[in-house]
Short mmCIF file of C-alpha atoms in Angstrom, two decimals:
data_model
loop_
_atom_site.label_atom_id
_atom_site.label_comp_id
_atom_site.label_asym_id
_atom_site.label_seq_id
_atom_site.Cartn_x
_atom_site.Cartn_y
_atom_site.Cartn_z
CA MET A 1 -11.97 33.59 -43.49
CA ASN A 2 -12.48 30.16 -41.94
CA TYR A 3 -13.11 30.08 -38.22
CA THR A 4 -12.18 26.83 -36.50
CA THR A 5 -13.89 25.95 -33.26
CA TYR A 6 -11.73 23.80 -31.01
CA CYS A 7 -14.38 23.02 -28.39
CA ASN A 8 -17.98 23.81 -27.57
CA LEU A 9 -18.04 23.29 -23.82
CA SER A 10 -19.90 26.32 -22.52
CA LEU A 11 -22.95 24.27 -21.49
CA PHE A 12 -20.77 21.67 -19.79
CA SER A 13 -18.82 24.35 -17.94
CA LYS A 14 -21.97 26.06 -16.71
CA SER A 15 -23.48 22.76 -15.51
CA TYR A 16 -20.33 21.61 -13.77
CA GLU A 17 -19.76 24.94 -12.02
CA GLU A 18 -22.95 24.36 -10.02
CA ILE A 19 -21.48 21.26 -8.37
CA HIS A 20 -17.81 22.26 -8.39
CA GLY A 21 -18.06 24.31 -5.19
CA PRO A 22 -19.75 21.69 -2.96
CA LEU A 23 -17.64 18.91 -4.48
CA SER A 24 -14.39 20.81 -3.90
CA PHE A 25 -15.41 21.63 -0.34
CA LEU A 26 -16.14 17.96 0.46
CA VAL A 27 -12.88 16.82 -1.10
CA CYS A 28 -10.93 19.46 0.83
CA VAL A 29 -12.55 18.57 4.16
CA PHE A 30 -12.05 14.85 3.63
CA GLY A 31 -8.52 15.45 2.37
CA SER A 32 -7.56 17.64 5.32
CA VAL A 33 -8.76 15.06 7.85
CA ALA A 34 -7.08 12.20 5.94
CA ASN A 35 -3.79 14.06 5.67
CA ILE A 36 -3.77 14.94 9.37
CA LEU A 37 -4.35 11.29 10.22
CA ASN A 38 -1.61 10.24 7.81
CA ILE A 39 0.87 12.66 9.33
CA CYS A 40 0.04 11.44 12.84
CA VAL A 41 0.52 7.79 11.85
CA LEU A 42 3.56 8.17 9.60
CA THR A 43 5.53 10.26 12.11
CA THR A 44 5.32 7.70 14.91
CA LYS A 45 8.65 6.17 15.92
CA GLU A 46 7.98 2.71 14.49
CA MET A 47 6.85 4.17 11.14
CA ARG A 48 9.90 6.32 10.43
CA TRP A 49 11.07 4.67 7.23
CA PRO A 50 12.38 6.54 4.17
CA THR A 51 9.24 5.75 2.15
CA ASN A 52 6.99 6.95 4.95
CA LEU A 53 9.01 10.16 5.28
CA ILE A 54 8.28 10.91 1.62
CA LEU A 55 4.60 10.14 2.20
CA THR A 56 4.67 12.54 5.16
CA GLY A 57 6.13 15.26 2.94
CA LEU A 58 3.33 14.56 0.44
CA ALA A 59 0.72 14.75 3.19
CA VAL A 60 2.02 18.09 4.45
CA ALA A 61 2.01 19.63 0.96
CA ASP A 62 -1.50 18.40 0.19
CA LEU A 63 -2.82 19.43 3.60
CA LEU A 64 -1.61 23.00 3.06
CA VAL A 65 -3.27 23.17 -0.36
CA MET A 66 -6.53 21.74 0.96
CA LEU A 67 -6.72 24.14 3.90
CA GLU A 68 -5.98 27.10 1.65
CA TYR A 69 -8.57 26.04 -0.93
CA ILE A 70 -11.46 25.97 1.57
CA PRO A 71 -11.84 29.77 1.94
CA PHE A 72 -11.30 30.21 -1.80
CA THR A 73 -14.10 27.72 -2.50
CA PHE A 74 -16.50 29.57 -0.21
CA HIS A 75 -15.67 32.92 -1.78
CA ARG A 76 -15.59 31.84 -5.41
CA TYR A 77 -18.19 29.07 -5.71
CA MET A 78 -20.36 28.57 -2.64
CA ASN A 79 -21.91 32.05 -2.32
CA THR A 80 -23.00 32.77 -5.88
CA GLU A 81 -25.27 35.65 -4.87
CA ALA A 82 -22.33 37.61 -3.39
CA ARG A 83 -20.58 37.55 -6.78
CA LYS A 84 -23.17 40.06 -8.01
CA TYR A 85 -21.96 42.77 -5.60
CA ILE A 86 -19.01 45.15 -5.51
CA GLU A 87 -17.60 43.97 -2.16
CA ASN A 88 -16.94 40.55 -3.66
CA TYR A 89 -14.22 42.15 -5.81
CA SER A 90 -12.21 44.00 -3.16
CA TYR A 91 -8.45 44.41 -3.32
CA ASN A 92 -7.95 41.98 -0.44
CA TRP A 93 -9.82 39.21 -2.25
CA ALA A 94 -7.90 39.91 -5.45
CA ALA A 95 -4.63 39.63 -3.52
CA PHE A 96 -5.83 36.37 -1.98
CA THR A 97 -6.68 35.06 -5.46
CA VAL A 98 -3.10 35.75 -6.60
CA PHE A 99 -1.80 34.03 -3.47
CA HIS A 100 -4.13 31.08 -4.09
CA ALA A 101 -2.98 30.64 -7.69
CA LEU A 102 0.71 30.67 -6.78
CA PHE A 103 0.48 28.77 -3.50
CA SER A 104 -1.59 25.92 -4.93
CA GLN A 105 0.65 25.49 -7.98
CA VAL A 106 3.87 25.45 -5.95
CA PHE A 107 2.68 22.91 -3.42
CA HIS A 108 1.03 20.76 -6.04
CA PHE A 109 4.34 20.72 -7.90
CA ILE A 110 6.02 19.67 -4.65
CA SER A 111 3.53 16.79 -4.44
CA CYS A 112 4.32 15.76 -8.02
CA CYS A 113 8.06 15.80 -7.37
CA LEU A 114 7.72 13.82 -4.15
CA THR A 115 5.62 11.25 -6.00
CA VAL A 116 8.42 10.87 -8.55
CA ILE A 117 10.97 10.54 -5.73
CA LEU A 118 8.78 7.91 -4.05
CA ALA A 119 8.76 5.87 -7.27
CA ILE A 120 12.56 6.20 -7.60
CA TRP A 121 13.09 5.10 -4.00
CA ARG A 122 10.84 2.06 -4.52
CA TYR A 123 12.54 1.12 -7.79
CA MET A 124 15.97 1.29 -6.16
CA ALA A 125 14.74 -0.80 -3.22
CA ILE A 126 13.68 -3.56 -5.63
CA THR A 127 16.54 -3.50 -8.14
CA SER A 128 19.47 -2.49 -5.88
CA PRO A 129 18.56 -3.21 -2.27
CA HIS A 130 22.15 -2.86 -1.03
CA ASN A 131 22.69 0.48 -2.76
CA SER A 132 19.28 1.74 -1.67
CA ARG A 133 20.20 1.21 1.98
CA TYR A 134 23.02 3.73 1.47
CA TRP A 135 21.49 6.20 -0.98
CA CYS A 136 17.92 6.08 0.34
CA ASP A 137 18.49 6.05 4.09
CA ILE A 138 16.51 8.26 6.46
CA ARG A 139 19.02 11.12 6.62
CA LYS A 140 19.39 11.46 2.85
CA THR A 141 15.63 11.14 2.39
CA VAL A 142 15.06 14.07 4.76
CA TYR A 143 17.60 16.14 2.81
CA VAL A 144 15.86 15.30 -0.48
CA ILE A 145 12.44 16.29 0.93
CA ILE A 146 13.79 19.61 2.24
CA ALA A 147 15.52 20.28 -1.09
CA THR A 148 12.24 19.59 -2.91
CA TYR A 149 10.40 22.13 -0.76
CA LEU A 150 13.11 24.72 -1.48
CA VAL A 151 13.76 24.10 -5.18
CA CYS A 152 10.15 23.78 -6.40
CA PRO A 153 9.24 27.44 -5.59
CA LEU A 154 12.32 28.54 -7.54
CA ILE A 155 11.26 26.51 -10.57
CA CYS A 156 7.77 28.03 -10.32
CA SER A 157 9.16 31.59 -10.03
CA PRO A 158 8.02 32.59 -13.57
CA LEU A 159 4.45 32.13 -12.34
CA PHE A 160 5.07 34.75 -9.64
CA LEU A 161 5.77 37.37 -12.31
CA SER A 162 2.84 36.52 -14.57
CA LEU A 163 -0.10 37.79 -12.46
CA LYS A 164 -1.21 41.26 -11.47
CA ILE A 165 -4.21 42.97 -9.86
CA LEU A 166 -6.18 45.20 -12.22
CA ALA A 167 -8.52 47.93 -10.98
CA TYR A 168 -11.29 49.49 -13.04
CA ASN A 169 -14.59 51.31 -12.59
CA GLN A 170 -17.68 49.13 -12.51
CA THR A 171 -21.25 50.36 -12.85
CA CYS A 172 -23.51 49.44 -9.92
CA ASP A 173 -26.82 50.46 -8.38
CA ILE A 174 -27.50 52.12 -5.04
CA ASN A 175 -27.09 48.75 -3.24
CA ASP A 176 -23.68 48.12 -4.85
CA LYS A 177 -25.10 45.42 -7.10
CA ILE A 178 -23.11 45.13 -10.32
CA LEU A 179 -24.89 46.17 -13.50
CA ASP A 180 -23.59 44.83 -16.81
CA LYS A 181 -24.47 46.11 -20.26
CA LYS A 182 -27.48 43.83 -20.52
CA ASP A 183 -28.88 45.13 -17.22
CA LEU A 184 -28.36 48.77 -18.22
CA VAL A 185 -30.57 48.49 -21.32
CA ASN A 186 -33.81 48.69 -19.33
CA TYR A 187 -32.46 50.09 -16.05
CA THR A 188 -33.94 53.45 -15.02
CA GLY A 189 -32.55 53.87 -11.48
CA VAL A 190 -29.52 55.76 -10.20
CA THR A 191 -26.15 54.26 -11.13
CA PHE A 192 -22.71 54.68 -9.59
CA LYS A 193 -19.15 53.94 -10.62
CA LYS A 194 -17.03 52.08 -8.09
CA LEU A 195 -13.63 50.45 -8.23
CA ILE A 196 -13.39 46.68 -8.38
CA TYR A 197 -10.21 44.60 -8.48
CA ILE A 198 -9.62 41.48 -10.55
CA THR A 199 -6.66 39.19 -11.14
CA THR A 200 -5.24 38.99 -14.64
CA TYR A 201 -2.01 38.28 -16.49
CA VAL A 202 0.65 40.97 -16.77
CA GLY A 203 0.68 40.48 -20.54
CA GLU A 204 0.24 37.91 -23.30
CA ASP A 205 3.93 36.95 -23.17
CA TYR A 206 3.80 36.36 -19.42
CA LYS A 207 0.60 34.36 -19.81
CA TYR A 208 2.08 31.93 -22.32
CA VAL A 209 5.31 31.62 -20.35
CA SER A 210 3.18 30.58 -17.37
CA PHE A 211 1.34 28.06 -19.58
CA TRP A 212 4.69 26.58 -20.67
CA VAL A 213 5.87 26.34 -17.07
CA TYR A 214 2.54 24.84 -15.97
CA GLY A 215 2.00 22.50 -18.92
CA VAL A 216 5.56 21.28 -19.43
CA VAL A 217 7.63 21.75 -16.26
CA ILE A 218 5.00 21.25 -13.56
CA LYS A 219 2.85 18.66 -15.34
CA LEU A 220 4.38 17.00 -18.40
CA VAL A 221 7.91 16.34 -17.11
CA PRO A 222 6.72 14.55 -13.92
CA CYS A 223 4.23 12.57 -16.02
CA ILE A 224 6.94 11.41 -18.43
CA MET A 225 9.21 10.43 -15.55
CA LEU A 226 6.40 8.56 -13.79
CA THR A 227 5.47 6.77 -17.03
CA HIS A 228 9.04 5.52 -17.42
CA LEU A 229 9.31 4.54 -13.75
CA SER A 230 5.94 2.76 -13.82
CA ARG A 231 6.99 0.79 -16.89
CA ARG A 232 10.25 -0.22 -15.21
CA LEU A 233 8.51 -1.18 -11.97
CA ILE A 234 5.99 -3.34 -13.82
CA SER A 235 8.81 -5.01 -15.77
CA VAL A 236 10.74 -5.76 -12.57
CA LEU A 237 7.65 -7.15 -10.84
CA LEU A 238 6.86 -9.47 -13.74
CA GLU A 239 10.45 -10.65 -13.93
CA THR A 240 10.56 -11.30 -10.17
CA LYS A 241 7.31 -13.24 -10.29
CA LYS A 242 8.56 -15.37 -13.17
CA ARG A 243 11.85 -16.07 -11.42
CA ARG A 244 10.09 -17.06 -8.19
CA LYS A 245 7.76 -19.43 -10.04
CA THR A 246 10.69 -21.05 -11.80
CA LEU A 247 12.57 -21.52 -8.54
CA MET A 248 9.54 -22.98 -6.75
CA ASN A 249 8.92 -25.46 -9.56
CA SER A 250 12.55 -26.45 -9.95
CA SER A 251 13.35 -30.03 -9.16
CA MET A 252 15.48 -30.75 -6.09
CA PRO A 253 16.50 -33.88 -4.25
CA LEU A 254 13.73 -35.12 -2.01
CA ARG A 255 15.97 -35.20 1.04
CA ASN A 256 16.66 -31.45 0.68
CA VAL A 257 13.05 -30.41 0.25
CA LYS A 258 12.18 -30.44 3.94
CA GLU A 259 15.31 -28.47 4.75
CA VAL A 260 15.08 -25.85 2.02
CA ARG A 261 11.31 -25.44 1.65
CA PRO A 262 10.69 -23.53 4.95
CA MET A 263 13.52 -21.17 4.14
CA LEU A 264 12.19 -20.59 0.63
CA ASN A 265 8.64 -20.09 1.90
CA LYS A 266 9.81 -17.46 4.37
CA LYS A 267 11.76 -15.62 1.68
CA PHE A 268 8.94 -15.83 -0.85
CA GLU A 269 6.41 -14.54 1.68
CA LYS A 270 8.64 -11.52 2.29
CA ASP A 271 9.03 -11.03 -1.47
CA LYS A 272 5.27 -11.24 -1.97
CA GLN A 273 4.73 -8.52 0.63
CA ALA A 274 7.24 -6.32 -1.19
CA ASP A 275 5.51 -7.09 -4.48
CA ARG A 276 2.12 -6.11 -3.04
CA THR A 277 3.55 -2.81 -1.86
CA SER A 278 5.18 -2.18 -5.24
CA GLY A 279 2.00 -3.24 -7.06
CA MET A 280 -0.07 -0.77 -5.06
CA LEU A 281 2.46 1.95 -5.82
CA VAL A 282 2.28 1.14 -9.55
CA ALA A 283 -1.52 1.35 -9.41
CA VAL A 284 -1.34 4.74 -7.70
CA LEU A 285 1.23 6.00 -10.21
CA LEU A 286 -0.98 4.95 -13.11
CA LEU A 287 -4.00 6.67 -11.54
CA PHE A 288 -1.82 9.73 -10.95
CA LEU A 289 -0.92 9.77 -14.64
CA ILE A 290 -4.59 9.50 -15.63
CA THR A 291 -5.37 12.68 -13.68
CA GLU A 292 -2.19 14.62 -14.48
CA PHE A 293 -1.71 13.95 -18.19
CA PRO A 294 -4.96 15.73 -19.27
CA GLN A 295 -3.91 18.81 -17.32
CA ALA A 296 -0.45 18.72 -18.88
CA ILE A 297 -1.91 18.38 -22.39
CA LEU A 298 -4.39 21.22 -21.79
CA GLY A 299 -1.64 23.52 -20.54
CA LEU A 300 0.67 22.64 -23.42
CA LEU A 301 -2.05 23.16 -26.04
CA SER A 302 -3.00 26.47 -24.47
CA ALA A 303 0.61 27.60 -24.84
CA THR A 304 0.85 26.47 -28.47
CA LYS A 305 -2.67 27.08 -29.83
CA GLY A 306 -3.22 30.52 -28.34
CA HIS A 307 -6.08 32.50 -26.86
CA GLN A 308 -8.89 30.80 -28.78
CA PHE A 309 -8.06 27.34 -27.45
CA GLU A 310 -7.65 28.77 -23.95
CA ARG A 311 -11.09 30.43 -24.09
CA GLU A 312 -12.96 27.53 -25.71
CA CYS A 313 -11.28 24.50 -24.09
CA TYR A 314 -8.88 25.30 -21.26
CA ILE A 315 -11.13 27.58 -19.21
CA PRO A 316 -14.31 25.41 -19.48
CA LEU A 317 -12.33 22.27 -18.62
CA GLY A 318 -10.17 23.98 -16.02
CA LYS A 319 -12.43 23.16 -13.09
CA SER A 320 -13.25 19.56 -13.98
CA ALA A 321 -9.65 18.71 -14.89
CA ASN A 322 -8.06 20.34 -11.88
CA LYS A 323 -5.89 18.78 -9.22
CA LYS A 324 -8.63 17.92 -6.75
CA SER A 325 -9.24 14.58 -8.46
CA ALA A 326 -5.56 13.73 -8.10
CA TYR A 327 -5.67 14.40 -4.37
CA LEU A 328 -8.22 11.64 -3.86
CA LEU A 329 -5.69 9.25 -5.34
CA TYR A 330 -3.00 10.44 -2.93
CA TYR A 331 -5.19 9.36 -0.01
CA ILE A 332 -5.46 5.88 -1.51
CA GLN A 333 -1.69 5.93 -1.75
CA TYR A 334 -1.25 6.87 1.90
CA PHE A 335 -3.48 4.06 3.12
CA THR A 336 -2.10 1.32 0.85
CA VAL A 337 1.59 1.83 0.14
#
C-alpha cells in the first residue's frame, strides 16, 4: 500500500508556535488601538460618508475579534508551562475555546463581507456616480451594514453545530501535572486520574461540513468576488486615465485654452484624487486576496482531501496562515482609503 505524504511541516509548525503567541499579542494590541482611533475619527460629523460608515463597521468587527483574541493568546500560547497542568483544561476554558472559534469566524466573515461591499460601493461611485448617490447614500449604507451583522451569523450557523466539549480522565501526578505515556514509562510516583475538558468536532461529517463552510462560503466566495471587483476597478481606472490624457492632449482653438484650461484642471485634480482613493482601495483588495486565498485553499483541500491533509498541512499551517496577517492590511486600508 502506497502512503502519500502531502506535507512535512512539523518542524516549521513547532518553530513558528514559539513566536506565534507574542506576535499575535502585539498585532492584537496594535490592532485594538488602531481600530479605536479609526472609530473615533470616522464617526465624527464631517467624516460621515457612506464609505467611512463601512470602514467603521469593519473597525468594530475587527476590534471585537482583537479584544477577544488577547485572553485566548495568553491562555493558549503565552504561558506554555501552564499547559502541562490539569487546571489549564477546565470546562470554563473549553467553553471559552468554543466561543473563541465561533466568535472569531463570524466577525471575520463580517469583515470579509464589508470589504466586498466597500469595493462595490467604490465601483458604483466611479462607473455610475448618479445612481450611487441614490443606492449608496448614508441611510441605505447603514441598513446594509446592519443586515451584514445579522445575516453573517446565520450563514455561519453550521459552525455552531460542529463543535462540542469532550471530557475524559487524564493521568497526573500529585501536583496535577499531566503525565503522558512517555512520562509513565519511568515514573515511579503516585498517579491520579482527573477530568480534563477539550474542544473537538461532534463528528467527521460535522467537521467536513464546517470545512466546506469555512473554505468556500467564508473564504473562497468573498475572494472570487473581490478578484472580479478588483479587475473591474483596475480596468475602469486605466480607461479613465487614458481618456483624461486624450482630452488633455486634444487640440483646441488657442482663444479657448485660457477659458477652458482652468476648468479642466479643476476637474482633473478632483478626478486624480478619486483615482488615488480607488488605487489605494485596489491595492488593499489585492493584499486582502493574498492573505485570504491561501486560507480558502487550505480549508477547501481539507474538506476534499480528508483527515491526512488536515493533520499534515492544515493544522501545521493553521497558525501562520490565519487571519491576523489580514488584519494588518485592514489598518492600512483605514488610514489610506
